[in-house]
Amino acid sequence: MKLKTSREPERDPERLTAVRNAIGDEPEIFTDANGALARKEAPYWARRFHYEWDVRWLEEPVSSADLEGLRMLRDRGPERLDIAAGEYAFTSRDFVNLVEPPAVDCLQADVTRCGGITGVLEVAGLSATRHIDLSAHCAPALSAHAFCAVGRLRHLEYFHDHVRIEQLLFDGTLSPDGGALRPDPGRPGLGLEVKWADAEPYRVYGARPA
Ligand SMILES: [Mg+2]
Protein backbone atom coordinates (compact mmCIF):
# COMPACT_ATOMS: atom_id res chain seq x y z
CA MET A 1 0.00 0.00 0.00
CA LYS A 2 1.57 3.26 -1.08
CA LEU A 3 0.66 6.80 -0.13
CA LYS A 4 1.95 10.20 -1.06
CA THR A 5 3.60 12.02 1.79
CA SER A 6 5.60 15.08 2.73
CA ARG A 7 3.69 17.86 1.00
CA GLU A 8 2.42 18.77 4.46
CA PRO A 9 4.82 16.80 6.65
CA GLU A 10 3.07 17.70 9.89
CA ARG A 11 -0.02 15.78 8.70
CA ASP A 12 1.89 12.60 7.86
CA PRO A 13 1.88 11.03 11.35
CA GLU A 14 -1.92 11.12 11.44
CA ARG A 15 -2.22 9.86 7.84
CA LEU A 16 0.28 7.04 8.32
CA THR A 17 -1.43 5.98 11.52
CA ALA A 18 -4.78 5.89 9.68
CA VAL A 19 -3.30 3.71 6.91
CA ARG A 20 -1.59 1.35 9.33
CA ASN A 21 -4.80 0.97 11.34
CA ALA A 22 -6.80 0.34 8.18
CA ILE A 23 -4.57 -2.35 6.64
CA GLY A 24 -3.25 -4.07 9.79
CA ASP A 25 0.30 -5.02 10.70
CA GLU A 26 1.21 -7.31 7.82
CA PRO A 27 1.02 -5.32 4.55
CA GLU A 28 4.06 -3.18 3.87
CA ILE A 29 3.55 0.57 3.68
CA PHE A 30 5.32 2.41 0.87
CA THR A 31 5.66 6.19 0.81
CA ASP A 32 6.34 8.64 -2.00
CA ALA A 33 7.50 12.14 -1.13
CA ASN A 34 7.78 13.23 -4.78
CA GLY A 35 10.93 15.12 -3.88
CA ALA A 36 9.16 17.32 -1.33
CA LEU A 37 11.69 17.08 1.49
CA ALA A 38 14.81 19.14 1.90
CA ARG A 39 18.04 17.21 2.25
CA LYS A 40 18.39 18.40 5.84
CA GLU A 41 14.96 17.19 7.04
CA ALA A 42 14.67 13.99 4.98
CA PRO A 43 16.68 11.75 7.36
CA TYR A 44 14.39 12.74 10.26
CA TRP A 45 11.27 11.67 8.36
CA ALA A 46 12.95 8.54 6.98
CA ARG A 47 13.67 7.39 10.53
CA ARG A 48 10.20 8.26 11.80
CA PHE A 49 8.43 6.58 8.84
CA HIS A 50 10.39 3.40 9.35
CA TYR A 51 10.49 3.06 13.11
CA GLU A 52 6.99 4.34 13.92
CA TRP A 53 4.93 2.87 11.04
CA ASP A 54 7.29 0.19 9.71
CA VAL A 55 7.46 1.91 6.30
CA ARG A 56 9.66 -0.12 3.92
CA TRP A 57 9.90 2.13 0.86
CA LEU A 58 10.60 5.83 0.57
CA GLU A 59 10.38 7.11 -2.98
CA GLU A 60 12.04 10.37 -4.01
CA PRO A 61 12.50 11.64 -0.44
CA VAL A 62 14.43 14.50 -2.01
CA SER A 63 14.38 15.58 -5.64
CA SER A 64 15.60 12.79 -7.90
CA ALA A 65 17.97 15.39 -9.35
CA ASP A 66 19.68 15.53 -5.92
CA LEU A 67 21.78 12.41 -6.38
CA GLU A 68 23.97 13.25 -3.40
CA GLY A 69 20.91 13.59 -1.15
CA LEU A 70 19.47 10.26 -2.34
CA ARG A 71 22.84 8.60 -1.82
CA MET A 72 23.12 9.94 1.71
CA LEU A 73 19.70 8.52 2.62
CA ARG A 74 20.44 5.22 0.92
CA ASP A 75 23.74 4.79 2.73
CA ARG A 76 22.82 6.18 6.15
CA GLY A 77 19.07 5.73 6.47
CA PRO A 78 17.30 2.84 8.22
CA GLU A 79 18.63 -0.39 6.72
CA ARG A 80 15.23 -1.88 5.98
CA LEU A 81 13.89 1.26 4.33
CA ASP A 82 14.46 1.16 0.58
CA ILE A 83 15.21 4.44 -1.17
CA ALA A 84 13.76 4.52 -4.69
CA ALA A 85 13.79 6.87 -7.68
CA GLY A 86 13.81 6.72 -11.45
CA GLU A 87 10.33 7.74 -12.63
CA TYR A 88 11.82 10.94 -14.05
CA ALA A 89 14.73 9.22 -15.76
CA PHE A 90 14.32 9.55 -19.51
CA THR A 91 17.67 8.58 -21.03
CA SER A 92 20.16 5.81 -20.33
CA ARG A 93 22.47 8.40 -18.82
CA ASP A 94 19.77 9.44 -16.30
CA PHE A 95 19.57 5.83 -15.11
CA VAL A 96 23.35 5.40 -15.00
CA ASN A 97 23.54 8.48 -12.76
CA LEU A 98 21.19 6.79 -10.27
CA VAL A 99 23.29 3.63 -9.96
CA GLU A 100 26.92 4.75 -10.46
CA PRO A 101 27.59 4.99 -7.58
CA PRO A 102 24.28 3.69 -6.24
CA ALA A 103 21.86 6.41 -5.12
CA VAL A 104 18.87 4.05 -4.77
CA ASP A 105 18.14 0.61 -3.31
CA CYS A 106 15.57 -0.05 -6.01
CA LEU A 107 15.50 1.64 -9.39
CA GLN A 108 12.21 2.69 -10.96
CA ALA A 109 11.48 3.06 -14.66
CA ASP A 110 8.41 4.31 -16.46
CA VAL A 111 7.86 2.62 -19.81
CA THR A 112 5.95 5.67 -21.07
CA ARG A 113 8.90 7.97 -20.41
CA CYS A 114 12.11 6.01 -20.78
CA GLY A 115 11.94 5.08 -24.45
CA GLY A 116 9.24 2.41 -24.47
CA ILE A 117 10.00 -1.31 -24.57
CA THR A 118 13.51 -0.68 -25.94
CA GLY A 119 14.26 1.78 -23.14
CA VAL A 120 12.98 -0.63 -20.49
CA LEU A 121 15.29 -3.35 -21.84
CA GLU A 122 18.28 -1.00 -21.58
CA VAL A 123 17.40 -0.22 -17.96
CA ALA A 124 16.88 -3.94 -17.30
CA GLY A 125 20.46 -4.58 -18.43
CA LEU A 126 21.73 -1.86 -16.13
CA SER A 127 19.79 -3.19 -13.14
CA ALA A 128 21.10 -6.71 -13.78
CA THR A 129 24.73 -5.72 -14.08
CA ARG A 130 24.54 -3.41 -11.03
CA HIS A 131 22.56 -5.95 -8.95
CA ILE A 132 19.80 -3.44 -8.27
CA ASP A 133 16.12 -4.40 -8.53
CA LEU A 134 13.81 -2.58 -10.88
CA SER A 135 10.25 -1.48 -10.13
CA ALA A 136 7.74 -0.64 -12.86
CA HIS A 137 6.31 2.84 -12.46
CA CYS A 138 2.58 3.12 -13.23
CA ALA A 139 0.83 2.57 -16.60
CA PRO A 140 0.05 -0.98 -15.45
CA ALA A 141 -1.52 -2.16 -18.72
CA LEU A 142 1.69 -1.32 -20.61
CA SER A 143 4.14 -2.11 -17.83
CA ALA A 144 2.79 -5.64 -17.39
CA HIS A 145 3.97 -6.49 -20.92
CA ALA A 146 7.23 -4.57 -20.95
CA PHE A 147 8.47 -5.75 -17.56
CA CYS A 148 7.83 -9.45 -18.20
CA ALA A 149 11.25 -9.30 -19.87
CA VAL A 150 13.01 -7.84 -16.80
CA GLY A 151 14.98 -10.34 -14.73
CA ARG A 152 15.25 -8.20 -11.61
CA LEU A 153 11.69 -6.90 -11.64
CA ARG A 154 10.60 -6.40 -8.04
CA HIS A 155 7.09 -5.09 -8.50
CA LEU A 156 4.70 -3.17 -10.68
CA GLU A 157 2.86 -0.15 -9.38
CA TYR A 158 -0.91 -0.61 -9.69
CA PHE A 159 -1.84 3.04 -9.48
CA HIS A 160 -5.53 3.79 -9.01
CA ASP A 161 -5.70 6.81 -11.33
CA HIS A 162 -3.92 5.01 -14.16
CA VAL A 163 -6.07 1.91 -13.76
CA ARG A 164 -9.21 4.03 -13.90
CA ILE A 165 -8.15 5.84 -17.08
CA GLU A 166 -6.87 2.70 -18.77
CA GLN A 167 -10.17 0.95 -18.17
CA LEU A 168 -12.07 3.98 -19.40
CA LEU A 169 -10.21 4.24 -22.71
CA PHE A 170 -9.00 0.73 -23.59
CA ASP A 171 -10.29 -2.77 -24.06
CA GLY A 172 -7.89 -5.46 -22.92
CA THR A 173 -6.64 -3.94 -19.65
CA LEU A 174 -5.52 -6.40 -17.01
CA SER A 175 -6.87 -7.07 -13.52
CA PRO A 176 -4.73 -8.42 -10.70
CA ASP A 177 -4.92 -12.17 -10.17
CA GLY A 178 -3.33 -13.32 -6.95
CA GLY A 179 -1.44 -10.04 -6.75
CA ALA A 180 -0.03 -10.26 -10.29
CA LEU A 181 -0.91 -8.88 -13.72
CA ARG A 182 -0.59 -11.52 -16.44
CA PRO A 183 -0.61 -10.38 -20.08
CA ASP A 184 -2.96 -12.31 -22.34
CA PRO A 185 -0.76 -13.96 -25.02
CA GLY A 186 -3.87 -14.43 -27.18
CA ARG A 187 -4.10 -10.70 -27.90
CA PRO A 188 -1.71 -9.02 -30.36
CA GLY A 189 0.79 -6.33 -29.38
CA LEU A 190 0.19 -4.82 -25.97
CA GLY A 191 -3.25 -6.39 -25.89
CA LEU A 192 -4.99 -3.01 -25.89
CA GLU A 193 -7.60 -1.52 -28.20
CA VAL A 194 -8.77 2.08 -27.94
CA LYS A 195 -12.46 2.44 -27.17
CA TRP A 196 -12.97 5.32 -29.59
CA ALA A 197 -16.63 5.89 -28.78
CA ASP A 198 -15.90 6.11 -25.07
CA ALA A 199 -12.94 8.40 -25.76
CA GLU A 200 -14.97 10.80 -27.90
CA PRO A 201 -16.20 13.05 -25.05
CA TYR A 202 -12.58 13.71 -24.10
CA ARG A 203 -11.42 14.77 -27.58
CA VAL A 204 -9.58 18.10 -27.47
CA TYR A 205 -8.48 18.49 -31.11
CA GLY A 206 -7.55 16.61 -34.25
CA ALA A 207 -9.34 13.93 -36.20
CA ARG A 208 -10.05 10.35 -35.41
CA PRO A 209 -7.74 7.96 -37.29
CA ALA A 210 -9.44 6.09 -40.13
MG1 LIG B 1 6.56 8.50 -7.52
CSV table of C-alpha atoms and ligand atoms in Angstrom, one decimal:
chain,number,residue,atom,x,y,z
A,1,MET,CA,0.0,0.0,0.0
A,2,LYS,CA,1.6,3.3,-1.1
A,3,LEU,CA,0.7,6.8,-0.1
A,4,LYS,CA,1.9,10.2,-1.1
A,5,THR,CA,3.6,12.0,1.8
A,6,SER,CA,5.6,15.1,2.7
A,7,ARG,CA,3.7,17.9,1.0
A,8,GLU,CA,2.4,18.8,4.5
A,9,PRO,CA,4.8,16.8,6.6
A,10,GLU,CA,3.1,17.7,9.9
A,11,ARG,CA,0.0,15.8,8.7
A,12,ASP,CA,1.9,12.6,7.9
A,13,PRO,CA,1.9,11.0,11.3
A,14,GLU,CA,-1.9,11.1,11.4
A,15,ARG,CA,-2.2,9.9,7.8
A,16,LEU,CA,0.3,7.0,8.3
A,17,THR,CA,-1.4,6.0,11.5
A,18,ALA,CA,-4.8,5.9,9.7
A,19,VAL,CA,-3.3,3.7,6.9
A,20,ARG,CA,-1.6,1.4,9.3
A,21,ASN,CA,-4.8,1.0,11.3
A,22,ALA,CA,-6.8,0.3,8.2
A,23,ILE,CA,-4.6,-2.4,6.6
A,24,GLY,CA,-3.2,-4.1,9.8
A,25,ASP,CA,0.3,-5.0,10.7
A,26,GLU,CA,1.2,-7.3,7.8
A,27,PRO,CA,1.0,-5.3,4.6
A,28,GLU,CA,4.1,-3.2,3.9
A,29,ILE,CA,3.6,0.6,3.7
A,30,PHE,CA,5.3,2.4,0.9
A,31,THR,CA,5.7,6.2,0.8
A,32,ASP,CA,6.3,8.6,-2.0
A,33,ALA,CA,7.5,12.1,-1.1
A,34,ASN,CA,7.8,13.2,-4.8
A,35,GLY,CA,10.9,15.1,-3.9
A,36,ALA,CA,9.2,17.3,-1.3
A,37,LEU,CA,11.7,17.1,1.5
A,38,ALA,CA,14.8,19.1,1.9
A,39,ARG,CA,18.0,17.2,2.2
A,40,LYS,CA,18.4,18.4,5.8
A,41,GLU,CA,15.0,17.2,7.0
A,42,ALA,CA,14.7,14.0,5.0
A,43,PRO,CA,16.7,11.8,7.4
A,44,TYR,CA,14.4,12.7,10.3
A,45,TRP,CA,11.3,11.7,8.4
A,46,ALA,CA,13.0,8.5,7.0
A,47,ARG,CA,13.7,7.4,10.5
A,48,ARG,CA,10.2,8.3,11.8
A,49,PHE,CA,8.4,6.6,8.8
A,50,HIS,CA,10.4,3.4,9.4
A,51,TYR,CA,10.5,3.1,13.1
A,52,GLU,CA,7.0,4.3,13.9
A,53,TRP,CA,4.9,2.9,11.0
A,54,ASP,CA,7.3,0.2,9.7
A,55,VAL,CA,7.5,1.9,6.3
A,56,ARG,CA,9.7,-0.1,3.9
A,57,TRP,CA,9.9,2.1,0.9
A,58,LEU,CA,10.6,5.8,0.6
A,59,GLU,CA,10.4,7.1,-3.0
A,60,GLU,CA,12.0,10.4,-4.0
A,61,PRO,CA,12.5,11.6,-0.4
A,62,VAL,CA,14.4,14.5,-2.0
A,63,SER,CA,14.4,15.6,-5.6
A,64,SER,CA,15.6,12.8,-7.9
A,65,ALA,CA,18.0,15.4,-9.4
A,66,ASP,CA,19.7,15.5,-5.9
A,67,LEU,CA,21.8,12.4,-6.4
A,68,GLU,CA,24.0,13.3,-3.4
A,69,GLY,CA,20.9,13.6,-1.2
A,70,LEU,CA,19.5,10.3,-2.3
A,71,ARG,CA,22.8,8.6,-1.8
A,72,MET,CA,23.1,9.9,1.7
A,73,LEU,CA,19.7,8.5,2.6
A,74,ARG,CA,20.4,5.2,0.9
A,75,ASP,CA,23.7,4.8,2.7
A,76,ARG,CA,22.8,6.2,6.2
A,77,GLY,CA,19.1,5.7,6.5
A,78,PRO,CA,17.3,2.8,8.2
A,79,GLU,CA,18.6,-0.4,6.7
A,80,ARG,CA,15.2,-1.9,6.0
A,81,LEU,CA,13.9,1.3,4.3
A,82,ASP,CA,14.5,1.2,0.6
A,83,ILE,CA,15.2,4.4,-1.2
A,84,ALA,CA,13.8,4.5,-4.7
A,85,ALA,CA,13.8,6.9,-7.7
A,86,GLY,CA,13.8,6.7,-11.4
A,87,GLU,CA,10.3,7.7,-12.6
A,88,TYR,CA,11.8,10.9,-14.1
A,89,ALA,CA,14.7,9.2,-15.8
A,90,PHE,CA,14.3,9.5,-19.5
A,91,THR,CA,17.7,8.6,-21.0
A,92,SER,CA,20.2,5.8,-20.3
A,93,ARG,CA,22.5,8.4,-18.8
A,94,ASP,CA,19.8,9.4,-16.3
A,95,PHE,CA,19.6,5.8,-15.1
A,96,VAL,CA,23.3,5.4,-15.0
A,97,ASN,CA,23.5,8.5,-12.8
A,98,LEU,CA,21.2,6.8,-10.3
A,99,VAL,CA,23.3,3.6,-10.0
A,100,GLU,CA,26.9,4.8,-10.5
A,101,PRO,CA,27.6,5.0,-7.6
A,102,PRO,CA,24.3,3.7,-6.2
A,103,ALA,CA,21.9,6.4,-5.1
A,104,VAL,CA,18.9,4.1,-4.8
A,105,ASP,CA,18.1,0.6,-3.3
A,106,CYS,CA,15.6,-0.1,-6.0
A,107,LEU,CA,15.5,1.6,-9.4
A,108,GLN,CA,12.2,2.7,-11.0
A,109,ALA,CA,11.5,3.1,-14.7
A,110,ASP,CA,8.4,4.3,-16.5
A,111,VAL,CA,7.9,2.6,-19.8
A,112,THR,CA,5.9,5.7,-21.1
A,113,ARG,CA,8.9,8.0,-20.4
A,114,CYS,CA,12.1,6.0,-20.8
A,115,GLY,CA,11.9,5.1,-24.4
A,116,GLY,CA,9.2,2.4,-24.5
A,117,ILE,CA,10.0,-1.3,-24.6
A,118,THR,CA,13.5,-0.7,-25.9
A,119,GLY,CA,14.3,1.8,-23.1
A,120,VAL,CA,13.0,-0.6,-20.5
A,121,LEU,CA,15.3,-3.3,-21.8
A,122,GLU,CA,18.3,-1.0,-21.6
A,123,VAL,CA,17.4,-0.2,-18.0
A,124,ALA,CA,16.9,-3.9,-17.3
A,125,GLY,CA,20.5,-4.6,-18.4
A,126,LEU,CA,21.7,-1.9,-16.1
A,127,SER,CA,19.8,-3.2,-13.1
A,128,ALA,CA,21.1,-6.7,-13.8
A,129,THR,CA,24.7,-5.7,-14.1
A,130,ARG,CA,24.5,-3.4,-11.0
A,131,HIS,CA,22.6,-6.0,-8.9
A,132,ILE,CA,19.8,-3.4,-8.3
A,133,ASP,CA,16.1,-4.4,-8.5
A,134,LEU,CA,13.8,-2.6,-10.9
A,135,SER,CA,10.3,-1.5,-10.1
A,136,ALA,CA,7.7,-0.6,-12.9
A,137,HIS,CA,6.3,2.8,-12.5
A,138,CYS,CA,2.6,3.1,-13.2
A,139,ALA,CA,0.8,2.6,-16.6
A,140,PRO,CA,0.0,-1.0,-15.5
A,141,ALA,CA,-1.5,-2.2,-18.7
A,142,LEU,CA,1.7,-1.3,-20.6
A,143,SER,CA,4.1,-2.1,-17.8
A,144,ALA,CA,2.8,-5.6,-17.4
A,145,HIS,CA,4.0,-6.5,-20.9
A,146,ALA,CA,7.2,-4.6,-21.0
A,147,PHE,CA,8.5,-5.8,-17.6
A,148,CYS,CA,7.8,-9.5,-18.2
A,149,ALA,CA,11.3,-9.3,-19.9
A,150,VAL,CA,13.0,-7.8,-16.8
A,151,GLY,CA,15.0,-10.3,-14.7
A,152,ARG,CA,15.3,-8.2,-11.6
A,153,LEU,CA,11.7,-6.9,-11.6
A,154,ARG,CA,10.6,-6.4,-8.0
A,155,HIS,CA,7.1,-5.1,-8.5
A,156,LEU,CA,4.7,-3.2,-10.7
A,157,GLU,CA,2.9,-0.1,-9.4
A,158,TYR,CA,-0.9,-0.6,-9.7
A,159,PHE,CA,-1.8,3.0,-9.5
A,160,HIS,CA,-5.5,3.8,-9.0
A,161,ASP,CA,-5.7,6.8,-11.3
A,162,HIS,CA,-3.9,5.0,-14.2
A,163,VAL,CA,-6.1,1.9,-13.8
A,164,ARG,CA,-9.2,4.0,-13.9
A,165,ILE,CA,-8.1,5.8,-17.1
A,166,GLU,CA,-6.9,2.7,-18.8
A,167,GLN,CA,-10.2,1.0,-18.2
A,168,LEU,CA,-12.1,4.0,-19.4
A,169,LEU,CA,-10.2,4.2,-22.7
A,170,PHE,CA,-9.0,0.7,-23.6
A,171,ASP,CA,-10.3,-2.8,-24.1
A,172,GLY,CA,-7.9,-5.5,-22.9
A,173,THR,CA,-6.6,-3.9,-19.6
A,174,LEU,CA,-5.5,-6.4,-17.0
A,175,SER,CA,-6.9,-7.1,-13.5
A,176,PRO,CA,-4.7,-8.4,-10.7
A,177,ASP,CA,-4.9,-12.2,-10.2
A,178,GLY,CA,-3.3,-13.3,-6.9
A,179,GLY,CA,-1.4,-10.0,-6.7
A,180,ALA,CA,0.0,-10.3,-10.3
A,181,LEU,CA,-0.9,-8.9,-13.7
A,182,ARG,CA,-0.6,-11.5,-16.4
A,183,PRO,CA,-0.6,-10.4,-20.1
A,184,ASP,CA,-3.0,-12.3,-22.3
A,185,PRO,CA,-0.8,-14.0,-25.0
A,186,GLY,CA,-3.9,-14.4,-27.2
A,187,ARG,CA,-4.1,-10.7,-27.9
A,188,PRO,CA,-1.7,-9.0,-30.4
A,189,GLY,CA,0.8,-6.3,-29.4
A,190,LEU,CA,0.2,-4.8,-26.0
A,191,GLY,CA,-3.3,-6.4,-25.9
A,192,LEU,CA,-5.0,-3.0,-25.9
A,193,GLU,CA,-7.6,-1.5,-28.2
A,194,VAL,CA,-8.8,2.1,-27.9
A,195,LYS,CA,-12.5,2.4,-27.2
A,196,TRP,CA,-13.0,5.3,-29.6
A,197,ALA,CA,-16.6,5.9,-28.8
A,198,ASP,CA,-15.9,6.1,-25.1
A,199,ALA,CA,-12.9,8.4,-25.8
A,200,GLU,CA,-15.0,10.8,-27.9
A,201,PRO,CA,-16.2,13.1,-25.0
A,202,TYR,CA,-12.6,13.7,-24.1
A,203,ARG,CA,-11.4,14.8,-27.6
A,204,VAL,CA,-9.6,18.1,-27.5
A,205,TYR,CA,-8.5,18.5,-31.1
A,206,GLY,CA,-7.5,16.6,-34.2
A,207,ALA,CA,-9.3,13.9,-36.2
A,208,ARG,CA,-10.0,10.3,-35.4
A,209,PRO,CA,-7.7,8.0,-37.3
A,210,ALA,CA,-9.4,6.1,-40.1
B,1,MG,MG,6.6,8.5,-7.5
